[in-house]
Amino acid sequence: MKPHRIRMTHSLIMNYGLYKKMEIYRAKPATKQEMCQFHTDEYIDFLSKVTPDNMDAFAKEQGKYNVGDDCPVFDGLFEFCGISGGGSMEGAARLNRGKCDIAINWAGGLHHAKKSEASGFCYLNVLDIVLGIIELLRYKQRVLYIDIDVHHGDGVEEAFYTTDRVMTCSFHKYGEYFPGTGELRDIGVGAGKYYAVNFPLRDGITDETYKSVFEPVINHIMEFYRPEAVVLQCGADSLSGDRLGCFNLSMKGHANCVEYVKKFGLPTLVLGGGGYTMRNVSRAWCYETGVLVGQKVGPELPYSDFYEYFGPDYELDVRPSNMENLNSREYLEKIKTQVLSNLERTRHAPSVQMTDVGRGTTEHQEDQDAILDDQEADTIGMDQRQTQRQWERGVEKPGELYDSEDEDMGAHIGVRPSSKKRRRNERNYKEANASATGSAVATPQPEASVPTSEAGAALTSGLMGYAGEHDEELERLAREGGDEDVEMDEDSGHPAKKAKGDEAASPDEEMTDVVASNAAGEGAEAKDSTPTQAAEPAEVAPSASEPAPVPSTLDAPEKPSTPEDKPVEVAAT
C-alpha cells in the first residue's frame, strides 16, 4: 500500500478540474497527544523512535507491537502516520463546524490497527477512523461507520464493540482470509449488542449482487438507527483485478455505494483504505470524487505526470472480469434476512445527553478554530455558510461596556448611566487630582431669610476666599485618616466631608456660620425696602441630618458681580 497511489489520485483530480468544486486543505499532522487518545503511550513512543537504521535495537518491541512483517519499518514512518491521520481529524472537525457537508481524505481509512498493535499494513487506526468518529461524537449523538473494503474492518469494530453510539457495518470476504474476523454472529456486547453489523461474502461478487445486499441493509440501518453522521471507508481492494482482493466489482459498481450513501444527505466523512493495484485505485477514487461533488467525469484520461501508468487503454474505467461468483442468491438472502432481523432488535435509536468529549487539546483546538475563522473571514461570500463564531462577530451587542468618560457616547452605545453618588478612595483621588478644589458647607438658613443680589455677591466672595483653606483641611484629613472613604459630590466631583454629630464645630464651620449669618442679616434689612428686581428665594434643606453637597463655584467661569445678577443658591448641610 504505497503512498504513490495518493499522488496519482491527486493528479487525476487536478487534471479533470474537480478541484474547482472543492476546497483543498493541507491538514496539520496529528501530535503524540492526539494519537494517545486511543493508542497506548508506549506504542506511540516506539513508532516515533524506530527507524530502519536502529530497528535492530528494537527487536523486542517489534515482536510486541507486530511491526516488521506486513507492517515494515521505513523512513518517515511516524510523519506518515501523523499526516495520514491529521486529514481525517481535520475533516471531522470541519463537518462539526458546518464548514462542509462532505469531507474526503483518500490517504485515510486504515482500519486494522489495534490499541497497541500494528496490523494489515495499518500502523495507526485511531487517527484515520476512530479519532475521526470520536471527533464527530462531540456534536453528534449517533455515527454510522460503513466499510466496503474487501477485508473486515476489525480495528474499528473492536474500538466501538461495547457502545451503541457508533454502529459499524462491514461488507467483506469471510473465511480463510485476513484478518479472519467478521462473522455474522459478531453483533456486539453489552450496550453495543446488535450495533455491530457484519455481512460476510464469498469470492467473485458482482455489481448486481453487491447492490442487492448493500442498499437494503443500509436503508434499514438509516431507518432504525437514524445516524447523524456517516463515515464511509472506500477500500479499493474490492475492485476487480486487485492483487490481494477477490471480488469482481467494476469502478461504477464500487462508486454506486458512494452515490447511495450520499443520497441520505448526512454529514459524511469519506476515507480511502486498501487497494494494491495503483492504477485502479486512483481511477476509482477520482471517479468517486466526481460523484461526491456532482460532476460527471469522462472516460478519456487527461494527460498528467502519471499518464503512462494507465496504459494500454488510457481510460478512466475498471472493468469486471469473468471470474465465477460464489455468492448464490439463497446464500445472500439468508444472510440478509438475519442481518435485518438483528437490526429490528435495536428497537429504537439511542440518545444521549450531549456533553463535550474530554480531550487534552480542546483549548488548543479552539485557538486553531479562531485562527481559521479569522483567515477565512475575508473570503466568505453570500453563498457560503458562516460558522457560529463568524456570525456572532457580526452581531452588535448593545449592552457591552466601554471605557468612555463621555456620557452622551456612553448612552449611545448602551452604557448604563452612573448613580448619583459615587464613593472613591481619598488617597487615589488625591493622586489623580493634585490640585483639588474645595466646596463650601453652610448651615441651615431661616426660612424667612431671602438674600438679595448684594447678599449673594458677598456670600460668593466669602466662599471664594474659603476654598484655599478647605484644600489644606482635606490634605490634613488624608494624612491623618489614611484610606478613608469620602462621599463625592455629584455635580463638582469633589469630596464632601461627613458631618459628625458628637464632635464640636470646626473653625471652618464657624466661619461658614458667620458668612451665612451676614447674608441672612442683609436679607432681612433688604426686606423692608422695595427692590428694583425680584430676588429668587434660596433652597433650604429639610433637615441638617441629611447633608446635600454644594456645587463648587470654582467649576464655573468667574463673572463680575452686578446688581442684576441673581443670588447664589446655597444648600444647607
Coordinates of C-alpha atoms in Angstrom, one line a residue:
M1 CA 0.0 0.0 0.0
K2 CA 2.3 2.7 -1.3
P3 CA 1.7 6.4 -0.8
H4 CA 2.4 6.8 -4.6
R5 CA -1.2 5.9 -5.3
I6 CA -2.3 9.0 -3.4
R7 CA -0.2 11.2 -5.7
M8 CA -1.7 9.6 -8.7
T9 CA -5.2 10.2 -7.4
H10 CA -4.5 13.8 -6.7
S11 CA -3.0 14.3 -10.1
L12 CA -6.2 12.9 -11.8
I13 CA -8.4 15.1 -9.6
M14 CA -6.5 18.2 -10.5
N15 CA -6.3 17.5 -14.3
Y16 CA -10.0 16.7 -14.5
G17 CA -10.8 20.1 -12.9
L18 CA -12.6 18.6 -9.9
Y19 CA -10.7 20.8 -7.6
K20 CA -12.8 23.8 -8.8
K21 CA -15.8 22.4 -6.9
M22 CA -13.9 21.7 -3.7
E23 CA -11.8 23.4 -1.1
I24 CA -8.4 21.7 -0.7
Y25 CA -6.6 22.0 2.6
R26 CA -3.2 20.8 3.9
A27 CA -4.1 19.3 7.3
K28 CA -1.9 19.7 10.3
P29 CA -0.1 16.5 11.3
A30 CA -1.5 14.8 14.4
T31 CA 0.5 15.2 17.6
K32 CA 1.6 12.5 20.0
Q33 CA -1.1 13.6 22.5
E34 CA -3.8 13.2 19.9
M35 CA -2.5 9.8 18.9
C36 CA -2.5 8.6 22.5
Q37 CA -6.3 9.2 22.9
F38 CA -6.7 5.7 21.6
H39 CA -3.3 4.0 21.3
T40 CA -1.1 3.4 24.3
D41 CA 1.8 5.8 25.1
E42 CA 4.4 3.0 24.8
Y43 CA 3.2 2.1 21.3
I44 CA 3.2 5.7 20.0
D45 CA 6.6 6.3 21.6
F46 CA 8.0 3.3 19.8
L47 CA 6.7 4.5 16.4
S48 CA 8.3 7.9 17.0
K49 CA 11.7 6.4 17.7
V50 CA 12.1 3.4 15.4
T51 CA 13.9 3.8 12.0
P52 CA 15.4 1.4 9.5
D53 CA 18.9 2.2 10.9
N54 CA 18.1 1.5 14.6
M55 CA 15.4 -1.2 14.2
D56 CA 17.8 -3.9 15.4
A57 CA 17.8 -2.2 18.8
F58 CA 14.0 -2.5 19.0
A59 CA 13.8 -6.2 18.2
K60 CA 11.8 -7.0 21.3
E61 CA 9.4 -4.1 20.7
Q62 CA 8.9 -5.1 17.1
G63 CA 7.6 -8.5 18.2
K64 CA 5.5 -7.0 20.9
Y65 CA 3.8 -4.5 18.5
N66 CA 3.7 -6.7 15.4
V67 CA 5.9 -4.4 13.4
G68 CA 8.3 -5.9 10.8
D69 CA 6.3 -8.4 8.6
D70 CA 3.2 -6.9 6.9
C71 CA 3.9 -3.6 8.7
P72 CA 7.6 -2.9 7.9
V73 CA 9.6 0.0 9.2
F74 CA 10.5 2.7 6.7
D75 CA 12.0 6.2 6.8
G76 CA 9.4 8.8 7.8
L77 CA 7.0 6.2 9.4
F78 CA 5.9 8.5 12.2
E79 CA 5.5 11.5 9.9
F80 CA 3.4 9.4 7.5
C81 CA 1.1 8.4 10.4
G82 CA 0.7 12.0 11.5
I83 CA -0.1 13.3 8.1
S84 CA -2.5 10.5 7.2
G85 CA -4.4 10.8 10.5
G86 CA -4.4 14.6 10.5
G87 CA -6.6 14.7 7.4
S88 CA -9.3 12.5 8.9
M89 CA -9.3 14.6 12.1
E90 CA -9.5 17.9 10.3
G91 CA -12.3 16.6 8.0
A92 CA -14.4 15.5 11.0
A93 CA -13.8 18.9 12.7
R94 CA -14.9 20.8 9.6
L95 CA -18.0 18.7 9.5
N96 CA -18.8 19.6 13.1
R97 CA -18.2 23.3 12.5
G98 CA -20.5 23.2 9.5
K99 CA -17.8 24.2 7.0
C100 CA -18.7 21.4 4.6
D101 CA -21.2 18.6 4.0
I102 CA -18.7 16.0 2.7
A103 CA -15.0 15.7 3.7
I104 CA -12.6 13.5 1.8
N105 CA -9.3 12.1 2.9
W106 CA -8.1 9.4 0.4
A107 CA -5.0 8.9 2.5
G108 CA -7.0 7.7 5.5
G109 CA -9.1 4.6 6.1
L110 CA -6.5 2.3 7.7
H111 CA -8.9 0.1 9.7
H112 CA -6.8 -2.8 11.0
A113 CA -4.6 -1.3 13.7
K114 CA -5.3 -2.1 17.3
K115 CA -4.8 -0.1 20.5
S116 CA -1.2 -1.3 20.9
E117 CA -0.5 -3.3 17.8
A118 CA 0.0 -2.7 14.0
S119 CA -1.9 -4.9 11.7
G120 CA -2.7 -5.3 8.0
F121 CA -0.4 -2.5 6.7
C122 CA -2.0 -0.2 9.3
Y123 CA 0.1 1.4 12.0
L124 CA -2.4 3.8 13.4
N125 CA -6.1 3.2 13.4
V126 CA -7.3 6.0 15.7
L127 CA -6.1 8.8 13.6
D128 CA -7.7 7.6 10.4
I129 CA -11.1 6.4 11.6
V130 CA -11.5 6.1 15.3
L131 CA -10.4 9.5 16.4
G132 CA -12.4 11.0 13.5
I133 CA -15.5 9.2 14.8
I134 CA -14.7 10.5 18.3
E135 CA -14.5 14.0 16.9
L136 CA -17.9 13.6 15.4
L137 CA -19.3 12.3 18.6
R138 CA -18.6 15.6 20.3
Y139 CA -21.5 17.0 18.3
K140 CA -23.4 14.0 17.0
Q141 CA -25.4 11.5 19.1
R142 CA -25.0 8.6 16.7
V143 CA -22.5 7.9 14.0
L144 CA -22.6 5.1 11.3
Y145 CA -19.4 3.6 10.0
I146 CA -19.7 1.8 6.6
D147 CA -16.8 -0.4 5.3
I148 CA -16.7 -1.6 1.7
D149 CA -13.1 -2.8 1.8
V150 CA -12.6 -6.5 0.9
H151 CA -11.1 -7.0 4.3
H152 CA -13.1 -6.9 7.6
G153 CA -12.7 -3.6 9.5
D154 CA -11.7 -5.4 12.7
G155 CA -9.9 -2.4 14.3
V156 CA -12.9 0.0 14.1
E157 CA -15.3 -2.7 15.2
E158 CA -13.2 -3.6 18.3
A159 CA -13.0 0.1 19.3
F160 CA -16.8 0.5 19.4
Y161 CA -17.9 -3.0 20.2
T162 CA -19.5 -2.1 23.5
T163 CA -21.3 1.1 22.7
D164 CA -24.5 2.0 20.9
R165 CA -23.4 5.5 19.8
V166 CA -21.5 4.0 16.9
M167 CA -22.9 1.4 14.6
T168 CA -20.3 -0.4 12.4
C169 CA -21.3 -2.1 9.2
S170 CA -18.8 -4.1 7.1
F171 CA -19.2 -6.0 3.8
H172 CA -16.2 -8.2 3.5
K173 CA -14.7 -11.5 2.4
Y174 CA -15.0 -14.1 5.2
G175 CA -13.3 -17.4 5.7
E176 CA -9.6 -18.3 5.3
Y177 CA -8.8 -14.7 4.6
F178 CA -7.1 -11.9 6.5
P179 CA -8.0 -10.9 9.3
G180 CA -10.3 -13.9 9.8
T181 CA -12.9 -11.9 11.8
G182 CA -16.3 -10.5 10.9
E183 CA -18.6 -13.5 11.4
L184 CA -22.4 -13.0 11.1
R185 CA -22.9 -13.7 14.8
D186 CA -20.4 -10.9 15.8
I187 CA -23.1 -8.3 16.8
G188 CA -21.5 -6.6 19.8
V189 CA -21.8 -7.0 23.5
G190 CA -23.3 -5.1 26.4
A191 CA -24.7 -1.7 25.4
G192 CA -23.3 -2.3 21.9
K193 CA -25.3 -5.5 21.3
Y194 CA -26.8 -5.5 17.8
Y195 CA -24.9 -2.4 16.9
A196 CA -22.1 -4.3 15.0
V197 CA -23.3 -5.4 11.6
N198 CA -21.2 -7.9 9.6
F199 CA -22.2 -9.2 6.1
P200 CA -19.7 -12.0 5.2
L201 CA -19.4 -12.5 1.4
R202 CA -17.7 -15.0 -0.8
D203 CA -15.4 -14.7 -3.8
G204 CA -16.4 -13.1 -7.1
I205 CA -19.4 -11.0 -6.1
T206 CA -20.6 -8.8 -9.0
D207 CA -22.1 -5.3 -9.2
E208 CA -25.7 -6.5 -9.2
T209 CA -25.4 -8.9 -6.3
Y210 CA -23.4 -6.4 -4.2
K211 CA -26.1 -3.8 -4.8
S212 CA -28.9 -6.2 -3.9
V213 CA -27.5 -6.6 -0.4
F214 CA -25.8 -3.2 0.2
E215 CA -28.8 -0.9 -0.4
P216 CA -31.4 -2.8 1.7
V217 CA -29.1 -3.2 4.6
I218 CA -28.0 0.5 4.6
N219 CA -31.6 1.6 4.2
H220 CA -32.8 -0.4 7.2
I221 CA -29.9 1.0 9.3
M222 CA -30.9 4.5 8.4
E223 CA -34.5 3.7 9.3
F224 CA -33.8 2.0 12.6
Y225 CA -30.6 3.7 13.8
R226 CA -31.1 7.2 12.3
P227 CA -27.4 8.3 12.4
E228 CA -26.5 12.0 12.5
A229 CA -23.2 11.5 10.6
V230 CA -21.6 8.8 8.3
V231 CA -18.0 7.7 8.0
L232 CA -17.6 5.8 4.7
Q233 CA -14.4 3.7 4.1
C234 CA -13.9 3.2 0.4
G235 CA -11.3 0.5 0.2
A236 CA -10.5 -0.1 -3.4
D237 CA -9.2 -3.7 -3.0
S238 CA -12.8 -4.9 -3.6
L239 CA -12.4 -3.9 -7.2
S240 CA -11.9 -6.5 -9.9
G241 CA -8.2 -7.3 -10.7
D242 CA -6.8 -6.2 -7.3
R243 CA -3.6 -8.0 -6.3
L244 CA -4.9 -9.0 -2.9
G245 CA -8.7 -8.8 -3.5
C246 CA -11.1 -11.5 -4.6
F247 CA -14.2 -9.5 -5.5
N248 CA -15.3 -8.7 -9.1
L249 CA -16.7 -5.1 -8.7
S250 CA -16.3 -2.6 -11.5
M251 CA -15.5 1.0 -10.9
K252 CA -19.1 2.1 -11.3
G253 CA -20.4 -0.7 -9.1
H254 CA -18.0 0.4 -6.4
A255 CA -19.0 4.1 -6.9
N256 CA -22.7 3.1 -6.6
C257 CA -22.2 2.5 -2.9
V258 CA -20.8 6.1 -2.5
E259 CA -23.6 7.6 -4.5
Y260 CA -26.3 5.7 -2.5
V261 CA -24.9 6.9 0.8
K262 CA -24.7 10.5 -0.5
K263 CA -28.5 10.5 -1.2
F264 CA -29.3 10.5 2.5
G265 CA -27.9 14.0 2.8
L266 CA -26.0 13.4 6.1
P267 CA -22.6 14.9 7.0
T268 CA -20.2 12.3 5.5
L269 CA -16.5 11.7 6.1
V270 CA -15.2 9.7 3.1
L271 CA -11.9 7.9 3.5
G272 CA -9.6 5.7 1.5
G273 CA -8.4 2.3 2.6
G274 CA -7.0 -0.8 0.9
G275 CA -6.1 -1.1 -2.7
Y276 CA -3.0 -2.7 -4.2
T277 CA -3.3 -2.1 -7.9
M278 CA -2.3 1.6 -8.0
R279 CA -3.8 2.5 -11.4
N280 CA -7.2 1.1 -10.5
V281 CA -7.2 2.7 -7.0
S282 CA -6.5 6.2 -8.4
R283 CA -9.1 5.7 -11.2
A284 CA -11.8 4.6 -8.7
W285 CA -11.2 7.4 -6.2
C286 CA -11.0 10.0 -8.9
Y287 CA -14.4 8.8 -10.3
E288 CA -15.9 8.7 -6.8
T289 CA -14.7 12.3 -6.2
G290 CA -16.7 13.4 -9.2
V291 CA -19.7 11.6 -7.8
L292 CA -19.4 13.3 -4.5
V293 CA -19.0 16.8 -6.0
G294 CA -21.8 16.2 -8.6
Q295 CA -19.7 16.4 -11.7
K296 CA -19.6 13.7 -14.4
V297 CA -16.1 12.6 -15.4
G298 CA -15.4 11.5 -19.0
P299 CA -13.7 8.1 -19.8
E300 CA -10.8 9.6 -21.6
L301 CA -7.9 10.4 -19.3
P302 CA -6.3 13.8 -19.4
Y303 CA -2.5 14.0 -19.7
S304 CA -0.7 14.1 -16.4
D305 CA 2.7 13.2 -14.9
F306 CA 1.5 9.6 -14.3
Y307 CA -0.2 9.1 -17.7
E308 CA 2.0 6.1 -18.6
Y309 CA 0.7 4.2 -15.6
F310 CA -2.7 3.9 -17.1
G311 CA -1.8 2.1 -20.3
P312 CA -2.6 0.4 -22.6
D313 CA -6.2 1.7 -22.8
Y314 CA -5.6 5.1 -21.0
E315 CA -9.3 5.2 -19.9
L316 CA -11.0 6.0 -16.6
D317 CA -12.6 2.7 -16.1
V318 CA -12.1 -0.6 -14.2
R319 CA -14.0 -3.4 -15.9
P320 CA -15.1 -6.7 -14.2
S321 CA -13.5 -10.0 -15.1
N322 CA -15.1 -13.3 -15.9
M323 CA -14.4 -14.9 -12.5
E324 CA -17.0 -17.1 -11.0
N325 CA -19.5 -15.6 -8.5
L326 CA -19.7 -17.9 -5.5
N327 CA -22.4 -15.9 -3.8
S328 CA -25.6 -17.7 -4.6
R329 CA -29.0 -16.0 -4.3
E330 CA -30.0 -18.3 -1.5
Y331 CA -26.9 -17.6 0.5
L332 CA -27.3 -13.8 0.2
E333 CA -31.0 -13.9 1.1
K334 CA -30.2 -16.0 4.2
I335 CA -27.5 -13.6 5.4
K336 CA -29.6 -10.5 4.6
T337 CA -32.6 -11.9 6.5
Q338 CA -30.5 -12.5 9.6
V339 CA -28.9 -9.1 9.4
L340 CA -32.3 -7.3 9.1
S341 CA -33.6 -9.3 11.9
N342 CA -30.8 -8.2 14.2
L343 CA -31.4 -4.6 13.2
E344 CA -35.1 -4.8 14.2
R345 CA -33.9 -5.8 17.7
T346 CA -32.4 -2.5 18.3
R347 CA -36.0 -1.2 18.9
H348 CA -35.1 2.5 18.8
A349 CA -32.4 4.9 18.1
P350 CA -30.3 5.5 21.2
S351 CA -30.0 9.0 22.5
V352 CA -27.6 10.5 25.0
Q353 CA -27.1 13.7 27.0
M354 CA -24.8 15.7 24.8
T355 CA -21.6 16.6 26.5
D356 CA -18.2 17.7 25.2
V357 CA -15.9 14.7 24.9
G358 CA -12.9 15.5 27.0
R359 CA -9.6 15.7 25.2
G360 CA -6.3 17.3 26.1
T361 CA -6.3 19.6 23.1
T362 CA -9.6 21.3 23.5
E363 CA -8.2 24.8 24.3
H364 CA -5.6 24.5 21.5
Q365 CA -8.3 23.3 19.1
E366 CA -10.5 26.4 19.9
D367 CA -7.5 28.7 19.3
Q368 CA -6.9 26.9 15.9
D369 CA -10.6 27.4 15.1
A370 CA -10.4 31.1 15.9
I371 CA -7.3 31.5 13.7
L372 CA -9.0 29.6 10.8
D373 CA -12.1 31.8 11.1
D374 CA -10.0 35.0 11.0
Q375 CA -8.1 33.8 8.0
E376 CA -11.3 32.9 6.1
A377 CA -13.3 35.9 7.1
D378 CA -12.4 37.9 4.1
T379 CA -13.1 35.1 1.6
I380 CA -16.7 34.3 2.7
G381 CA -19.3 35.3 0.2
M382 CA -23.1 35.5 0.4
D383 CA -23.4 31.9 -0.9
Q384 CA -21.2 30.4 1.7
R385 CA -22.1 29.2 5.1
Q386 CA -20.8 31.1 8.1
T387 CA -19.7 29.5 11.3
Q388 CA -21.3 30.3 14.6
R389 CA -18.2 32.3 15.7
Q390 CA -18.2 34.4 12.5
W391 CA -22.0 35.0 12.8
E392 CA -21.6 36.2 16.4
R393 CA -18.8 38.6 15.5
G394 CA -21.2 40.4 13.1
V395 CA -23.9 40.9 15.8
E396 CA -23.8 44.2 17.7
K397 CA -24.0 43.7 21.5
P398 CA -25.9 46.8 22.8
G399 CA -25.1 46.1 26.5
E400 CA -21.4 46.0 26.3
L401 CA -19.3 48.4 28.4
Y402 CA -16.6 50.6 27.0
D403 CA -14.1 52.9 28.7
S404 CA -15.5 56.3 27.9
E405 CA -16.0 59.5 30.0
D406 CA -18.4 61.0 27.6
E407 CA -21.9 60.5 28.9
D408 CA -23.5 61.1 25.5
M409 CA -21.3 58.5 23.9
G410 CA -22.0 56.1 26.8
A411 CA -25.7 56.5 26.3
H412 CA -25.3 56.0 22.6
I413 CA -23.6 52.6 22.9
G414 CA -26.0 51.4 25.7
V415 CA -23.9 52.1 28.8
R416 CA -25.9 52.4 31.9
P417 CA -25.7 55.9 33.4
S418 CA -23.8 56.3 36.6
S419 CA -25.5 56.6 40.0
K420 CA -25.9 59.9 41.8
K421 CA -23.4 59.2 44.5
R422 CA -20.0 57.7 43.9
R423 CA -17.5 56.5 46.5
R424 CA -13.8 57.0 45.8
N425 CA -10.8 56.3 47.9
E426 CA -9.5 59.7 49.1
R427 CA -5.8 58.8 48.6
N428 CA -6.4 57.7 45.0
Y429 CA -8.4 60.9 44.4
K430 CA -5.5 63.0 45.8
E431 CA -3.0 61.3 43.5
A432 CA -5.3 61.7 40.5
N433 CA -6.1 65.3 41.2
A434 CA -3.1 67.1 42.6
S435 CA -4.9 70.4 42.9
A436 CA -8.3 69.7 44.4
T437 CA -11.0 72.4 44.5
G438 CA -13.0 72.9 47.7
S439 CA -16.7 73.0 48.2
A440 CA -18.4 75.2 50.7
V441 CA -20.5 73.9 53.6
A442 CA -23.3 76.0 55.0
T443 CA -25.6 75.7 58.0
P444 CA -29.4 75.8 57.5
Q445 CA -30.8 79.2 56.9
P446 CA -34.0 80.6 58.4
E447 CA -37.0 80.2 56.2
A448 CA -37.8 83.9 56.3
S449 CA -34.3 84.9 55.1
V450 CA -34.4 85.9 51.4
P451 CA -31.0 87.1 50.3
T452 CA -30.7 90.0 47.8
S453 CA -28.3 90.4 45.0
E454 CA -25.8 92.2 47.3
A455 CA -26.0 89.4 49.8
G456 CA -25.4 86.8 47.1
A457 CA -22.3 88.6 45.9
A458 CA -20.9 88.9 49.4
L459 CA -21.5 85.2 50.0
T460 CA -19.8 84.3 46.7
S461 CA -16.7 86.3 47.6
G462 CA -16.7 84.7 51.1
L463 CA -16.8 81.2 49.6
M464 CA -14.1 82.0 47.1
G465 CA -11.8 83.0 49.9
Y466 CA -12.6 79.9 51.9
A467 CA -11.7 77.4 49.1
G468 CA -7.9 77.6 49.7
E469 CA -8.3 76.9 53.5
H470 CA -10.6 73.9 52.7
D471 CA -7.9 72.4 50.5
E472 CA -5.5 72.4 53.4
E473 CA -8.1 70.7 55.6
L474 CA -8.6 67.9 53.0
E475 CA -4.8 67.3 52.9
R476 CA -4.7 67.1 56.7
L477 CA -7.6 64.6 56.7
A478 CA -5.8 62.5 54.1
R479 CA -2.7 62.3 56.2
E480 CA -4.5 61.5 59.4
G481 CA -7.3 59.3 58.2
G482 CA -5.4 57.1 55.7
D483 CA -7.6 55.3 53.1
E484 CA -10.8 56.9 54.3
D485 CA -13.9 56.6 52.1
V486 CA -15.2 60.0 51.2
E487 CA -18.6 60.7 49.7
M488 CA -18.3 62.5 46.4
D489 CA -20.3 65.5 45.3
E490 CA -22.4 64.5 42.3
D491 CA -22.0 67.9 40.5
S492 CA -18.5 69.0 41.2
G493 CA -16.9 65.6 41.6
H494 CA -15.0 66.8 44.7
P495 CA -15.1 65.1 48.1
A496 CA -17.6 66.3 50.7
K497 CA -16.7 65.9 54.4
K498 CA -19.2 64.0 56.5
A499 CA -20.8 65.7 59.5
K500 CA -20.4 64.0 62.9
G501 CA -23.0 64.8 65.5
D502 CA -20.8 64.2 68.6
E503 CA -17.9 66.4 67.5
A504 CA -17.7 70.1 68.1
A505 CA -18.0 72.5 65.2
S506 CA -14.7 73.1 63.5
P507 CA -13.3 76.6 62.8
D508 CA -14.3 76.1 59.2
E509 CA -17.9 75.5 60.1
E510 CA -17.9 78.6 62.4
M511 CA -16.6 80.7 59.6
T512 CA -19.3 79.3 57.4
D513 CA -21.9 80.2 60.0
V514 CA -20.7 83.8 60.1
V515 CA -20.9 84.1 56.3
A516 CA -24.4 82.7 56.3
S517 CA -25.5 84.9 59.2
N518 CA -24.2 88.0 57.5
A519 CA -26.1 87.0 54.4
A520 CA -29.3 86.4 56.4
G521 CA -29.0 89.8 58.1
E522 CA -28.6 91.7 54.9
G523 CA -31.5 89.8 53.5
A524 CA -33.7 91.0 56.5
E525 CA -32.7 94.6 56.0
A526 CA -33.5 94.5 52.4
K527 CA -36.9 93.1 53.1
D528 CA -38.4 96.5 54.1
S529 CA -37.2 98.3 51.0
T530 CA -38.7 97.9 47.6
P531 CA -36.2 96.1 45.4
T532 CA -35.7 97.1 41.8
Q533 CA -35.6 93.5 40.7
A534 CA -37.3 90.4 42.2
A535 CA -35.0 88.1 44.1
E536 CA -35.3 84.3 44.0
P537 CA -35.6 82.5 47.3
A538 CA -32.8 80.2 48.4
E539 CA -33.2 76.5 48.6
V540 CA -33.5 75.2 52.1
A541 CA -32.7 71.6 53.0
P542 CA -35.4 69.8 55.1
S543 CA -33.0 68.8 57.9
A544 CA -29.4 69.2 58.9
S545 CA -29.0 65.4 59.4
E546 CA -29.1 64.8 55.6
P547 CA -26.3 66.9 54.1
A548 CA -26.5 67.9 50.5
P549 CA -23.4 68.8 48.5
V550 CA -22.9 72.3 47.3
P551 CA -21.6 72.9 43.8
S552 CA -18.2 74.5 43.7
T553 CA -18.1 78.0 42.4
L554 CA -14.6 77.2 41.0
D555 CA -16.0 74.8 38.5
A556 CA -17.8 77.6 36.6
P557 CA -16.1 80.6 35.0
E558 CA -16.0 83.7 37.1
K559 CA -18.5 86.5 36.3
P560 CA -18.4 90.0 37.6
S561 CA -20.9 90.6 40.4
T562 CA -23.6 93.1 39.3
P563 CA -26.9 94.1 40.9
E564 CA -28.7 92.5 38.0
D565 CA -27.2 89.0 38.8
K566 CA -29.4 86.5 40.6
P567 CA -28.4 85.5 44.1
V568 CA -26.4 82.3 44.5
E569 CA -28.4 79.3 45.8
V570 CA -26.9 77.7 48.8
A571 CA -27.8 74.3 50.1
A572 CA -27.7 73.6 53.8
T573 CA -25.8 70.7 55.2

